[in-house]
Each structure stands twice: as C-alpha cells, then as structure tokens.
Coordinates of C-alpha atoms and ligand atoms in Angstrom, one line a residue:
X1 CA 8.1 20.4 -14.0
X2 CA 5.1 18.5 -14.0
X3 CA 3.9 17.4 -17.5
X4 CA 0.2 17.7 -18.7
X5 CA -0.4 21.3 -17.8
X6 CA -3.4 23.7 -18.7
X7 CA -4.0 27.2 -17.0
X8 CA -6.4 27.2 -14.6
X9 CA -9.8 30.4 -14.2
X10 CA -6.5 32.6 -12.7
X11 CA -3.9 31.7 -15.6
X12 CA -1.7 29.5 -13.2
X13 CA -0.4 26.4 -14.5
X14 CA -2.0 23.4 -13.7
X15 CA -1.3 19.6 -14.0
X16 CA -4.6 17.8 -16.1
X17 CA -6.0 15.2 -14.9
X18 CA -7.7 12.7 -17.3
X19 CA -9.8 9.7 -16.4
X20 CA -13.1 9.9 -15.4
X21 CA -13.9 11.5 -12.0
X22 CA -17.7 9.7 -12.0
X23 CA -18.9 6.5 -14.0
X24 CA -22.3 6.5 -11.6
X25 CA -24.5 8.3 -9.5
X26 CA -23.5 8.8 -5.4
X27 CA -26.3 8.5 -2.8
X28 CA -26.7 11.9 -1.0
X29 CA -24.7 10.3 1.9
X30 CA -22.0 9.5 -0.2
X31 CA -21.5 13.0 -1.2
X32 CA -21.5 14.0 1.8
X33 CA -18.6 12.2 3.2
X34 CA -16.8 14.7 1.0
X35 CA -17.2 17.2 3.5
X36 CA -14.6 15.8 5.4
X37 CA -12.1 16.3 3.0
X38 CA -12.0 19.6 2.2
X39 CA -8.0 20.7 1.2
X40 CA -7.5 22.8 5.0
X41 CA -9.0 19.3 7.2
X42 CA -7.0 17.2 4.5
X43 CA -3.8 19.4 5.3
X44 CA -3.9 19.4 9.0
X45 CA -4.4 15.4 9.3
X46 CA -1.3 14.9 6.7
X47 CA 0.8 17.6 9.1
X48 CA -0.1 15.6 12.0
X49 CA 0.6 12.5 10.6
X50 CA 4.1 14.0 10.3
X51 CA 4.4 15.8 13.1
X52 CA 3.2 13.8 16.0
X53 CA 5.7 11.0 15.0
X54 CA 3.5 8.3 16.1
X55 CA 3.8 6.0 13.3
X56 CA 6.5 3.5 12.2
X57 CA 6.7 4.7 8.8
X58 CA 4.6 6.8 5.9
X59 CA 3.3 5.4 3.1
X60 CA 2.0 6.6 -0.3
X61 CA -0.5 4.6 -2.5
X62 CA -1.2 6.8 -5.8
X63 CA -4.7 5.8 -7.5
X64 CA -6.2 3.8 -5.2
X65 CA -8.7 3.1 -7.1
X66 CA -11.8 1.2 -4.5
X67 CA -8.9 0.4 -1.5
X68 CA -8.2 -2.9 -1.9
X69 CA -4.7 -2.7 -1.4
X70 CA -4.7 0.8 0.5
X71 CA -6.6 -1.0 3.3
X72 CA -5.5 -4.5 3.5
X73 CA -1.8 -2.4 4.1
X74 CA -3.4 -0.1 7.1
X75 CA -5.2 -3.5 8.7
X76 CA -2.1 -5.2 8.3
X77 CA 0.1 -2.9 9.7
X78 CA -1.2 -1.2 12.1
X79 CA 1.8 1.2 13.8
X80 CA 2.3 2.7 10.1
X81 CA 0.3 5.1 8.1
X82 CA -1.2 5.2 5.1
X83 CA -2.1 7.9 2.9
X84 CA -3.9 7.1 -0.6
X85 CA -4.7 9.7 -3.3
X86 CA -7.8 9.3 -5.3
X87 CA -9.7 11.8 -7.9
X88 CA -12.2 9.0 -9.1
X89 CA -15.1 9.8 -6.5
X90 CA -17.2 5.9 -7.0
X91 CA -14.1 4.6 -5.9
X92 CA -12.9 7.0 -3.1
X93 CA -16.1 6.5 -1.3
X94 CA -15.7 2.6 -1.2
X95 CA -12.7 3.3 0.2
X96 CA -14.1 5.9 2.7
X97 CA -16.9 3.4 4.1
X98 CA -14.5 1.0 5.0
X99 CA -11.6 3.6 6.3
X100 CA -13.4 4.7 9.6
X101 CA -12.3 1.9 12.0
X102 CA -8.5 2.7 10.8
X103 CA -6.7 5.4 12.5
X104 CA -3.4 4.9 10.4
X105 CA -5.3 5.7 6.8
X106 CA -5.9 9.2 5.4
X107 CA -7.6 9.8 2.5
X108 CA -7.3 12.5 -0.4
X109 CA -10.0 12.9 -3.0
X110 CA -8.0 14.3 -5.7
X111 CA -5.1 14.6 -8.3
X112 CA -1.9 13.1 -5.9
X113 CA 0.2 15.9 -8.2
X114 CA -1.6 18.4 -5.6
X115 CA -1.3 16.2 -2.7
X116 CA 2.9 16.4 -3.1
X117 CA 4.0 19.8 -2.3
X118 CA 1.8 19.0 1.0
X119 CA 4.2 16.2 2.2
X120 CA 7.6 17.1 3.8
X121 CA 11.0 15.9 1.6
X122 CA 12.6 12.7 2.4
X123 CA 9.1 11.9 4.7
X124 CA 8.0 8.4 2.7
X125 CA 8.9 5.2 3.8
X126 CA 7.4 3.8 0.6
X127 CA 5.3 4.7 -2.5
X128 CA 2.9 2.7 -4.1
X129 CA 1.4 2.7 -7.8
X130 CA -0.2 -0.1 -8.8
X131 CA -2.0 -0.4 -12.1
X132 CA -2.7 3.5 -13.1
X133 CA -4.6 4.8 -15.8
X134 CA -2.5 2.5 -18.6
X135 CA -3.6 4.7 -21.9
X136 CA -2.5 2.4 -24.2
X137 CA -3.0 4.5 -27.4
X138 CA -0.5 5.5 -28.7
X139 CA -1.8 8.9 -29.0
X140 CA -2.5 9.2 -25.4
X141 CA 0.5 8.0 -23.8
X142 CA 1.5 11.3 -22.8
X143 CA -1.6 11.1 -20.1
X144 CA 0.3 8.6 -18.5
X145 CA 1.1 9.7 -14.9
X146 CA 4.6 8.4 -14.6
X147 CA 7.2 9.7 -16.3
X148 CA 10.6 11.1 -15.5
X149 CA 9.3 14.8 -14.0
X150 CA 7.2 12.6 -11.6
X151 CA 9.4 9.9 -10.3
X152 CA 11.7 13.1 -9.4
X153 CA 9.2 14.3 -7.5
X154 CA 8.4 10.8 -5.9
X155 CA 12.0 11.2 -5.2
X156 CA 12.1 14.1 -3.3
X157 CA 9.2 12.7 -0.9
X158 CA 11.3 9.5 -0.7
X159 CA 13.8 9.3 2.3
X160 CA 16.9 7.1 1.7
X161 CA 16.4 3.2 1.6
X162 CA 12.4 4.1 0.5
X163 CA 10.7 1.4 -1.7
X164 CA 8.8 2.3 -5.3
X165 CA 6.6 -0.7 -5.9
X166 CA 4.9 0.1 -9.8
X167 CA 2.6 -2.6 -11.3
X168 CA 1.0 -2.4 -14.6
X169 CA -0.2 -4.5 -17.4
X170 CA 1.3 -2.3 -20.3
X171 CA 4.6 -4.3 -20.4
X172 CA 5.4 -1.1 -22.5
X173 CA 4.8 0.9 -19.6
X174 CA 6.8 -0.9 -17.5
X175 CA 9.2 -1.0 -20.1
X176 CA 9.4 2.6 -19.7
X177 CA 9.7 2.4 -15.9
X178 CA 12.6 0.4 -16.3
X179 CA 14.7 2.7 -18.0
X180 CA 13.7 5.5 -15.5
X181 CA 14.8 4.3 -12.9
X182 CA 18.0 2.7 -14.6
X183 CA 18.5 5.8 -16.0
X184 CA 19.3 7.4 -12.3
X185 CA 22.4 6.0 -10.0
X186 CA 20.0 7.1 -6.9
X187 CA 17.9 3.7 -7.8
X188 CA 18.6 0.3 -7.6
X189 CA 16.3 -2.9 -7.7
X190 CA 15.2 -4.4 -4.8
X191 CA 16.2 -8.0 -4.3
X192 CA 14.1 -10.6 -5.5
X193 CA 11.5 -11.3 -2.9
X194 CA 8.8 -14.3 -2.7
X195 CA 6.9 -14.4 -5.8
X196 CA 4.1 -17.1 -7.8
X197 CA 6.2 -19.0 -9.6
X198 CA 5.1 -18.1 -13.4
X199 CA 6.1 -20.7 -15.8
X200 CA 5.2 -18.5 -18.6
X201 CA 7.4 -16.0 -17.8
X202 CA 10.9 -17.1 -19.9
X203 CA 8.7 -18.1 -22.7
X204 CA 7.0 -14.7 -22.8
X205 CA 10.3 -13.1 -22.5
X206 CA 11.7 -14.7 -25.2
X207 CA 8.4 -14.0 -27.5
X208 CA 8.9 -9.8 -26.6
X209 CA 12.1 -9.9 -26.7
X210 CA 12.0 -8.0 -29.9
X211 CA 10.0 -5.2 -28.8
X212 CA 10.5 -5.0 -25.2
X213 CA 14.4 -6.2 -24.9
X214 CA 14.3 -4.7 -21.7
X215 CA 12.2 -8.1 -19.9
X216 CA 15.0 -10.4 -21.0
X217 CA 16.6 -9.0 -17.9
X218 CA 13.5 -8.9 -15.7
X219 CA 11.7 -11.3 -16.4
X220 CA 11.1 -12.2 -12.8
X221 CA 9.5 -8.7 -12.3
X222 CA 6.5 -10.8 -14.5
X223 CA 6.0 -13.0 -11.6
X224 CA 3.7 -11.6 -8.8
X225 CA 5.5 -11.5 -5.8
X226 CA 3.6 -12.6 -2.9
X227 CA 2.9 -9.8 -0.2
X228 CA 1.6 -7.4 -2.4
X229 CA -2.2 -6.7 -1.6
X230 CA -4.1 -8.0 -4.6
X231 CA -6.2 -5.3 -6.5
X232 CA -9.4 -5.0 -8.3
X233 CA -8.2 -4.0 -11.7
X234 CA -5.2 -6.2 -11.5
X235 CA -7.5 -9.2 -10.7
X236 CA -9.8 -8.2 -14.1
X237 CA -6.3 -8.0 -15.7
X238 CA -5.6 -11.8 -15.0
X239 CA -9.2 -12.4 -15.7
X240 CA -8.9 -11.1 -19.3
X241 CA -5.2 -12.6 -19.8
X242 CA -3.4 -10.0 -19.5
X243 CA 0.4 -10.2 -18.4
X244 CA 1.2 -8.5 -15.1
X245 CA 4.5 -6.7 -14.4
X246 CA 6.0 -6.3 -10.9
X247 CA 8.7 -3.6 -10.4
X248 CA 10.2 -2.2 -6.9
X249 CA 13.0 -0.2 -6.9
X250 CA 15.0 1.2 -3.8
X251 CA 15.8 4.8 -3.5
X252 CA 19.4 5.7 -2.0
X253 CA 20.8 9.1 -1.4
Ligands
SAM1 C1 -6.5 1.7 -13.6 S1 -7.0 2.4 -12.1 C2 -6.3 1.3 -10.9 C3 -6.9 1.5 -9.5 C4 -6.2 0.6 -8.4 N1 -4.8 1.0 -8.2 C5 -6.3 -0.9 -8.8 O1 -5.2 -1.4 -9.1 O2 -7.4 -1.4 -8.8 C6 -6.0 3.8 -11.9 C7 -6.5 4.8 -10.9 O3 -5.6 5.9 -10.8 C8 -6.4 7.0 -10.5 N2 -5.6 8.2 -11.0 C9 -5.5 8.7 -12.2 N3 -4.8 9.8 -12.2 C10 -4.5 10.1 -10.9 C11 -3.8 11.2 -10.3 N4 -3.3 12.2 -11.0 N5 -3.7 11.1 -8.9 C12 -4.2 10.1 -8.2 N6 -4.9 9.1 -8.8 C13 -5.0 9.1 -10.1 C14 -7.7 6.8 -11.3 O4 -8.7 7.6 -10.8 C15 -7.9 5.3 -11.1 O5 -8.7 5.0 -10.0

C-alpha cells in the first residue's frame, strides 16, 4: 500500500506527490528534451537495461535532485547502470544536459512510486536516497516519502546482499529510518566504512540523547563517510549548520 493517495480524473488510486514540480521558467529547448521521456521510450530503455545484461549491477537514486551524485556514480563506474527518478523538472534537466555522454544513466522525469512496478523484483544492486523532501512540520510529516509501505517496496526491487544508503538532515527522520529497518530481520547495518572523522558527533549524541535515543547507538552514522558523491542540498545543509545523518543498511533474504 503506498501512502499519500488521491483518486486520479478515472477514480484510480494514486500516490501524491508534493514538492514543487517548477521554481523557474525552462528555455524552449529545455522542454523539449522531455520528449525523450515519454512513459513507453522510458519503459523500453529500463527493460533493456535488464534485459541485455550488460551491466555489472543496477542502481537506484530516488530524488535526484540536479545529478550531482547520480552522475559522479555513472562517470565513476562505468560497467554499472544508473537509473535516477526525478519529478522536479529545473533539476531533471541539469541532469539531462550533462547525461548524454553516459551510456550507463537513464533518466525518469517523475514520481519514482510510478517508476517501481516498472523494474523487475530482486533487480537492484543498490538504492539511493539522499536528502528527500525533509518536511519538517510536524503537520506535514506524513508527506515524507519514506516510510514503512515504501521501504517494502524498495525491498522487493532489492536482490539479496543490496545496499540502502538514506541521508537526511532531519535527525528525526533518520531517527525514523532507524527503527524501520531495525524493525525487519531482512536488514542489517552495513559495517562501518571510511568516514570524516566528526569530532562533534559524541557530543551531539549525548545533547539528543533525550529526544532521539536512538543516535546514542549510531552516532557514527553522523559522520559522512567518504565515497558518497557529495550533493547540492547536502552541501547547503553543512553551509547552514545543519547536522548530517549517514545510514546504509544491507538487505538479506
Ligand atoms: C531535498 S531534495 C534533494 C535532492 C538531491 N537528492 C540532493 O541531495 O541534492 C529532494 C528531491 O526529491 C525529489 N522528490 C520528491 N518526491 C519524489 C518522488 N516521489 N519521487 C522522486 N523524487 C522525488 C524532489 O523533487 C527533490 O528534488
């Protein structure tokens, strides 16, 4: 069940998407490049990606955002692929510019909740979602993408040994994270890998440690571990002062 729904023109249940789609104009060009995603040539590049077997793993990046990450993965590594979801069009289009010259990256301009059900089960090497849409009001929580409905989903697309990497700076959305994945006996954390050293980290523990008692065990997931692609909103996050969480979790059948 996915959460968020309204009924779409035909009365079928759809998932909503919130966020803006637009924050400024796009040069005719621009919109054009839409063209070359409509859902049937969308669909036929993901089945190929699967079908042709080319590629040394599959990869998921939810939100995007402008790339960053999406495409510093696909220059990196080459014999994989890379498939990003993306509704927010400015964004997408960045992305688009720069995708041409990479034959392992496919792009999907919209709500990654209708990209799933087009990707086989147990077909994802790894699943990315860094920073989305935080909604930290209280009253909008429920917005928030992640939840318990989607991670089973995610988990489906997973195959056995796949990696969840989650970053956000709403500690109480990571908070939340946590105790999903906890929560299931399919999950476990993945060992600690390289990461900044943060000498902040115990010290901010201690100081949530009423609210969020869940960092006093993870404290190291507040240090940024070193391979991960920087992105744009995570850089404005440390730019404000905001505290960063880290989380990736191994999925095992
Ligand atoms: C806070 S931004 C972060 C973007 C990027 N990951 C970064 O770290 O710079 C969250 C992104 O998630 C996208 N998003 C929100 N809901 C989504 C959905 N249902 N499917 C795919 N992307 C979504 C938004 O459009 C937005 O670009």
């Amino acid at each position: 069940m996915l959460h968020n729904m309204s009924l779409s023109a035909n009365g079928v249940p759809q998932a909503r998407l919130y966020g803006r789609r637009r924050t400024h104009g796009l040069t005719l060009l621009q919109l054009r490049c839409f063209q070359e995603y409509s859902p049937e040539a969308v669909q036929a590049r993901i089945a190929d990606v699967f079908e042709q077997k080319v590629f040394l793993g599959v990869y998921l990046e939810i939100g995007f955002g402008n790339g960053e990450h999406l495409l510093e993965q696909a220059m990196t590594h080459p014999r994989a692929a890379f498939i990003g979801a993306e509704p927010f069009e400015n964004g997408f289009v960045q992305a688009h510019q720069r995708a041409a010259c990479l034959p392992n990256l496919f792009l999907y301009k919209g709500d990654v909740r209708s990209l799933l059900p087009l990707l086989p089960s147990a077909s994802l090497d790894g699943v990315y979602m860094l920073f989305p849409d935080p909604w930290p009001k209280r009253r909008h929580q429920k917005r928030r993408l992640m939840d318990s409905s989607f991670l089973e989903a995610l988990t489906v697309l997973l195959k056995s040994g796949g990696e969840m990497r989650f970053a956000t700076d709403q500690l109480e959305y990571a908070a939340e994270v946590i105790r999903l994945i906890e929560a299931s006996p399919n999950w476990s954390w993945k060992a600690q890998e390289p990461r900044a050293s943060y000498d902040s980290a115990s010290q901010l523990c201690n100081g949530t440690a009423k609210t969020l008692k869940v960092f006093s065990e993870h404290a190291f997931s507040l240090a940024r571990p070193l391979s991960w692609p920087i992105t744009r909103y995570e850089r404005k996050a440390w730019r404000c002062g905001r505290i960063c969480c880290y989380l990736s979790a191994i999925y095992k059948t």
